[in-house]
XYZ file of C-alpha atoms in Angstrom:
322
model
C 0.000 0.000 0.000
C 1.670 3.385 -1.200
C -0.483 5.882 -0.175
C -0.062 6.755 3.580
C -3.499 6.413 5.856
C -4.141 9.101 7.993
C -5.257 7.709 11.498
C -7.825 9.812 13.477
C -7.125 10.221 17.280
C -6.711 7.592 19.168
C -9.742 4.619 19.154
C -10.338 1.564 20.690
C -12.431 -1.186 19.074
C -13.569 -4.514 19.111
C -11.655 -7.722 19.631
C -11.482 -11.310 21.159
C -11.962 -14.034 22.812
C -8.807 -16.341 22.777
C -8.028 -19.764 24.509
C -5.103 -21.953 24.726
C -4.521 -25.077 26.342
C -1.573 -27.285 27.126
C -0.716 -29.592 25.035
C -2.884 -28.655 21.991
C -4.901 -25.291 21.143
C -7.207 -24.981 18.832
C -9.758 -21.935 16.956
C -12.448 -23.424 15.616
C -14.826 -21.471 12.227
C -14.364 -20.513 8.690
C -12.699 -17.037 6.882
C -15.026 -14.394 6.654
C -15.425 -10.912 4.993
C -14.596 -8.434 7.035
C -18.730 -7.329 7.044
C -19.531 -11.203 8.712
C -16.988 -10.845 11.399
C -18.108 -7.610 12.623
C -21.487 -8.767 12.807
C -20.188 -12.106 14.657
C -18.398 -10.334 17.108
C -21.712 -7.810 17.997
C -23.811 -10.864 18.132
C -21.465 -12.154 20.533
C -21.601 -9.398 22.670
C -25.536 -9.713 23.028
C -25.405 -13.397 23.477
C -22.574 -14.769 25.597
C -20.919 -18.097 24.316
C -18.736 -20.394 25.921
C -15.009 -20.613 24.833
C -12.455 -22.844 24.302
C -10.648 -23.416 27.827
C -7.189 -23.672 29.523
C -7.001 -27.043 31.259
C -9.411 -27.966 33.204
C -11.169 -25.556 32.754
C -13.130 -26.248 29.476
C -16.133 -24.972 29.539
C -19.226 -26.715 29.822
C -21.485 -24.654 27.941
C -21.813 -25.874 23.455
C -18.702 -24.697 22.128
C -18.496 -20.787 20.013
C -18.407 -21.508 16.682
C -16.648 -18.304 16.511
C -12.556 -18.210 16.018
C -10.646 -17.065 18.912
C -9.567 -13.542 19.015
C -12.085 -11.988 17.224
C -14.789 -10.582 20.373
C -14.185 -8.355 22.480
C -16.560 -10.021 25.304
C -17.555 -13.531 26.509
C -19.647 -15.152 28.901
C -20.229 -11.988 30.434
C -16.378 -10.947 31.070
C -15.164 -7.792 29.160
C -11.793 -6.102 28.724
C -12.022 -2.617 29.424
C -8.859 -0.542 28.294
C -8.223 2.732 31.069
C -5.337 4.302 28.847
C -4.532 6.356 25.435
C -1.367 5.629 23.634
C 1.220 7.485 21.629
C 3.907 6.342 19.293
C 7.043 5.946 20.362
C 6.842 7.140 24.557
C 6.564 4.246 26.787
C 3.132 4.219 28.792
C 1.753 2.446 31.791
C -0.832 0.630 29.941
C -4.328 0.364 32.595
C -7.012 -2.065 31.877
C -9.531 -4.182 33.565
C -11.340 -7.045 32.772
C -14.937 -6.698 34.147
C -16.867 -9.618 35.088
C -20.615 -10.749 34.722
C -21.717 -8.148 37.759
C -20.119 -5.270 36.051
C -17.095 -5.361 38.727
C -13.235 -5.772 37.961
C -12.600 -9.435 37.652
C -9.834 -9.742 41.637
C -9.750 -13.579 41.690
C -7.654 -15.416 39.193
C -6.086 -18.828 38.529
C -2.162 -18.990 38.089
C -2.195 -20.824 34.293
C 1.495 -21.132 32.849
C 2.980 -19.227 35.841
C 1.015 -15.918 35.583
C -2.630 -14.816 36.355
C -2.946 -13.009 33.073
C -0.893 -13.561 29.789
C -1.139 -9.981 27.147
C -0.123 -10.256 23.669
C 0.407 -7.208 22.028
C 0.491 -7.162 17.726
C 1.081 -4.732 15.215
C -2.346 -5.120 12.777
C 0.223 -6.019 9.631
C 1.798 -8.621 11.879
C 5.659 -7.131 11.808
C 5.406 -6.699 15.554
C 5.303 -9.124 18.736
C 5.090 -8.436 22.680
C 4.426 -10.926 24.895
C 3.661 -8.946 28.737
C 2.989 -9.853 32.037
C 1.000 -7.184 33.177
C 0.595 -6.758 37.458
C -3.041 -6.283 39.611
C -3.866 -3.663 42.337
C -6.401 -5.277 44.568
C -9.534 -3.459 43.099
C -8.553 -5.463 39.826
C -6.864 -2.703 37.972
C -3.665 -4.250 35.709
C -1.013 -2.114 34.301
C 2.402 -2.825 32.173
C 4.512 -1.027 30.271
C 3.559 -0.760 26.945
C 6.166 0.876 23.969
C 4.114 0.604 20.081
C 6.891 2.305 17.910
C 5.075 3.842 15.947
C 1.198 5.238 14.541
C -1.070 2.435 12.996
C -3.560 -0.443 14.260
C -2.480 -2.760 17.442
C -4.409 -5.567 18.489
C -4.295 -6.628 22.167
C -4.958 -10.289 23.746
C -5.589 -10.587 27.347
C -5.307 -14.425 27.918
C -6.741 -15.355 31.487
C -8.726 -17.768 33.833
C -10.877 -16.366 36.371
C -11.129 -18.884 39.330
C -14.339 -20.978 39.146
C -14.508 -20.129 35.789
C -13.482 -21.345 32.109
C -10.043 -19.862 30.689
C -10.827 -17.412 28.476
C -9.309 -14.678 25.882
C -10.436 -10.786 25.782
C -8.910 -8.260 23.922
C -9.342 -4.534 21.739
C -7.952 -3.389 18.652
C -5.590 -0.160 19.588
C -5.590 2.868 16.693
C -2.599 5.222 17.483
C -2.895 8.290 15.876
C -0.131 9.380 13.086
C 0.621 8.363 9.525
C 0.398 4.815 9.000
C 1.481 2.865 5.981
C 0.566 -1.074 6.855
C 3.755 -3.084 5.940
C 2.975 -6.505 3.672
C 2.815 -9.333 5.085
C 6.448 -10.913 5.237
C 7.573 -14.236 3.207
C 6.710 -17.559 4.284
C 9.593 -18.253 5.808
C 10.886 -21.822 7.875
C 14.138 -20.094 9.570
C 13.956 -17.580 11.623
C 17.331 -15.438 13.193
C 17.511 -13.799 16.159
C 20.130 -12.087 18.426
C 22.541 -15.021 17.037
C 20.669 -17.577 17.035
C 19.176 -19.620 14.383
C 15.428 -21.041 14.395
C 14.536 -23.900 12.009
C 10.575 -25.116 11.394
C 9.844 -28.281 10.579
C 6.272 -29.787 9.934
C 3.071 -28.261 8.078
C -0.405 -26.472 9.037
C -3.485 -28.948 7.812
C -6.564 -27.418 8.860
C -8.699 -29.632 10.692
C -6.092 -31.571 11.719
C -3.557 -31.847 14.611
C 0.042 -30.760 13.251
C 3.370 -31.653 14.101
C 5.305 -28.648 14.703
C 8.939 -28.910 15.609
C 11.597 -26.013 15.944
C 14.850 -26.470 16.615
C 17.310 -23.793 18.515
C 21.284 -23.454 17.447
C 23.526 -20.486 18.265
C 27.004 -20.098 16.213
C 26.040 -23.405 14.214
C 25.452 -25.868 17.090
C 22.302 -27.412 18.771
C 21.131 -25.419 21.917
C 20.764 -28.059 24.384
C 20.376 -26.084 27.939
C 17.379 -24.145 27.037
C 15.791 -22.648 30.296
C 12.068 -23.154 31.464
C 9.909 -20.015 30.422
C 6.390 -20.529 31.406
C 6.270 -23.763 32.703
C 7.687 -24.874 29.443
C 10.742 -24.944 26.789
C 9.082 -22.606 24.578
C 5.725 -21.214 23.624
C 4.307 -20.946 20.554
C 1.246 -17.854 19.461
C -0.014 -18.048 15.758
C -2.115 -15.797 14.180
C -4.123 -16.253 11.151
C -3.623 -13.165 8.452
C -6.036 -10.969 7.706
C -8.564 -11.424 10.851
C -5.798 -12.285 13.560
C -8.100 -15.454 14.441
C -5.626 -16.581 17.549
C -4.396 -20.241 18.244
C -2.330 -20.928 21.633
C -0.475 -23.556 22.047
C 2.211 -25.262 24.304
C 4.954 -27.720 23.095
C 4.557 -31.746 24.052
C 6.340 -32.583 27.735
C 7.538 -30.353 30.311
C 10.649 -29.441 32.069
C 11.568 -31.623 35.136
C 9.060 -34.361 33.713
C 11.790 -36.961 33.062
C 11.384 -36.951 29.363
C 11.477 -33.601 27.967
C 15.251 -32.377 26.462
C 15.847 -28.912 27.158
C 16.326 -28.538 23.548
C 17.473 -28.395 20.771
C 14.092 -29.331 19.962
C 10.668 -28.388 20.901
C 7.769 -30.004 19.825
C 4.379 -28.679 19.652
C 0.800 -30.158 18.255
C -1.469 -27.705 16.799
C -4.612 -27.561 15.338
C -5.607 -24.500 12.621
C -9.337 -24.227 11.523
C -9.034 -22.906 8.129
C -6.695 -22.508 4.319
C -4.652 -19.321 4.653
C -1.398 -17.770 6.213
C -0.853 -17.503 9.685
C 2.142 -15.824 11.792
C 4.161 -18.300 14.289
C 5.498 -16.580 17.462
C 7.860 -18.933 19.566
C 9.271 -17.504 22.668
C 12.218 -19.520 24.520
C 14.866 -18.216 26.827
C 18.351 -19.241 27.184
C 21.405 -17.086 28.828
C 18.667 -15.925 30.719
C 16.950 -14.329 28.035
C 13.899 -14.458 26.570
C 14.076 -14.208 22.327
C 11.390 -14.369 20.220
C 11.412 -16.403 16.512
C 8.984 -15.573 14.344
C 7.863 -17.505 11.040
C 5.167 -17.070 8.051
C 3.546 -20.687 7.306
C 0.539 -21.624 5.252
C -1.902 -24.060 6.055
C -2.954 -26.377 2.974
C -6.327 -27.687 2.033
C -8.724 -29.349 4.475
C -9.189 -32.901 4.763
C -11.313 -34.153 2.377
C -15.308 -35.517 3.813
C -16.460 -38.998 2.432
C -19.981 -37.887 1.506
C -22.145 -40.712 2.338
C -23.898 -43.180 -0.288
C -27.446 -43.203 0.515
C -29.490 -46.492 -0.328
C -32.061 -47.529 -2.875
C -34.386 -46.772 -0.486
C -33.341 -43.529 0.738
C -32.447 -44.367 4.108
C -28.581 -43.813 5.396
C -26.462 -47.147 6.292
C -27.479 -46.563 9.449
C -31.244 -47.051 8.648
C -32.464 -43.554 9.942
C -34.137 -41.504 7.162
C -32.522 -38.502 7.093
C-alpha cells in the first residue's frame, strides 16, 4: 500500500476471545469478509458463548463456533482498556477485565505461571510483545507498553478467572499518526535472532492436529540447555492473516518431567481451523533471556469428507431416514 493512511485520534475497538490449552490449542470457524466478522463479534456481545478453555477448565457450555480472538466479550467478562497511547513514549498501559456483575474481575487462577498472559500485535503482523501485566487489589492491571510507531495494534488478554473457564479478551488499539501497513512478510521456515538460528519443521493442515517442531542453534550448534519459560521450553502464538483469528499452544512434555530435552528441539501439536497464512510466534529463553522467533507458514487444504452413499431406499447405512 503506497499511499499513507491518515489515522484519526486515538480509538479503541472490538476484539477477542482467545483460549489456549496445554498440550494442543485450537480456533475453531471458517474465513469471513470483514462485514460477517463484525457482525459475529456484535452478536457475541448480546449473546454470551462459551469458549475454548485452559485445562481444566473447558467450559461446559456448546462450544463458540466463533474463532478465537475476534470478540471483544464472553460469557459476560469484558476487557475494558483505562489508557490512550502514543507512538514511540513508553506508557503504563491500565485495563480491567470486568466480570458478569459489572465489577473488575480480583480472583484469578495462576495458568502457565502468571494470572494473566497480554499479547500485544502490530495489525500487519511485523510486531510481537508478549507482557505480564501486574493487579492492584480493586482489579486494575497495568504494564509497560512501547508501540513504535502510529497504525492499528491488536491486544490479547489471555486469562482464567477462578471458578470459571479460561478465556481470551482483547481490543484493537488505533494510534494516531501516519500509517502505511507493511505486507505481510515471506513464508519463511528459519527464523534469526540475536545469534541464534530457528529452524521449522512440519506443516499447518486445517482440521487436523500438526506436528510442529523447531529447533534452537547459536554459532552453528544445537542449543541443548534451554531454560524453562512458562512452565515450558518454549511457547508458541499463531495468528491467522487478515482477521488475527488466535491459536495458543504449548509444546509436548515439560521441564523436570523426566522426558522432555531442554532442547534443541521443541515439539508442539497444533490444530488450525481454516486454508490461509498464519504468523508463528515462539518464545524460549536461554542465557537468561527471553528471544522471540517468528515464522510465516501456510496451512494447505482441508481434509477431504467422504460424503455418504445413501441407499435404494433412501435411508442412510445406518437405517435412519434422514
Amino acid at each position: 500500500m503506497n499511499t499513507a493512511v491518515k489515522l484519526g485520534s486515538y480509538v479503541l475497538g472490538l476484539a477477542v476471545v482467545f483460549g489456549g490449552a496445554l498440550g494442543v490449542g485450537k480456533v475453531v470457524g471458517p474465513v469471513g469478509t470483514p462485514q460477517a466478522e463484525d457482525h459475529a463479534a456484535m452478536t457475541a456481545m448480546a449473546t454470551p458463548t462459551a469458549s475454548a478453555g485452559h485445562g481444566e477448565h473447558a467450559t461446559e457450555q456448546a462450544k463458540s463456533d466463533t474463532p478465537g480472538g475476534l470478540q471483544v466479550s464472553e460469557n459476560g467478562y469484558t476487557l475494558s482498556p483505562l489508557t490512550t497511547i502514543k507512538a514511540g513514549e513508553p506508557t503504563d498501559f491500565r485495563f480491567t477485565v470486568t466480570g458478569p456483575d459489572g465489577k473488575p474481575v480480583t480472583d484469578y487462577k495462576v495458568e502457565h505461571d502468571k494470572k494473566l498472559h497480554l499479547i500485544v500485535v502490530s495489525r500487519d503482523l511485523g510486531s510481537f510483545q508478549h507482557l505480564h501485566p501486574e493487579m492492584t487489589p480493586d482489579g486494575i492491571w497495568s504494564v509497560k507498553l512501547t508501540l513504535d510507531g502510529p497504525g492499528a495494534y491488536r491486544v490479547f488478554a489471555d486469562f482464567v478467572p477462578t471458578g470459571g473457564s479460561g478465556l481470551t479478551l482483547g481490543t484493537d488499539l488505533l494510534v494516531n499518526g501516519d500509517y502505511a501497513p507493511k505486507a505481510l512478510p515471506e513464508v519463511s521456515r528459519t527464523a534469526e535472532v540475536d545469534g541464534y538460528t530457528v529452524t521449522l519443521d512440519g506443516d499447518l493442515t486445517p482440521g487436523q492436529s500438526s506436528k510442529l517442531t523447531l529447533k534452537v542453534s547459536k554459532d552453528g550448534k544445537p542449543v541443548t540447555d534451554l531454560q524453562p519459560y512458562l512452565g515450558a521450553y518454549g511457547h508458541l502464538v499463531a495468528l491467522r492473516a487478515r482477521d488475527l483469528a488466535y491459536l495458543h499452544v504449548h509444546p509436548d512434555g515439560e521441564p523436570g518431567d523426566g522426558k522432555t530435552p531442554a532442547g534443541p528441539e521443541i515439539v508442539f501439536y497444533a490444530e488450525v481451523p481454516s486454508v490461509g497464512d498464519y504468523r508463528l510466534f515462539l518464545d524460549f529463553q536461554h542465557d537468561g533471556k527471553v528471544r522471540t522467533a517468528d515464522f510465516t507458514l501456510g496451512a494447505g487444504q482441508r481434509p477431504a469428507i467422504p460424503t455418504p452413499t445413501p441407499t435404494s431406499s433412501g435411508h442412510s447405512d445406518d437405517g435412519h431416514s434422514h
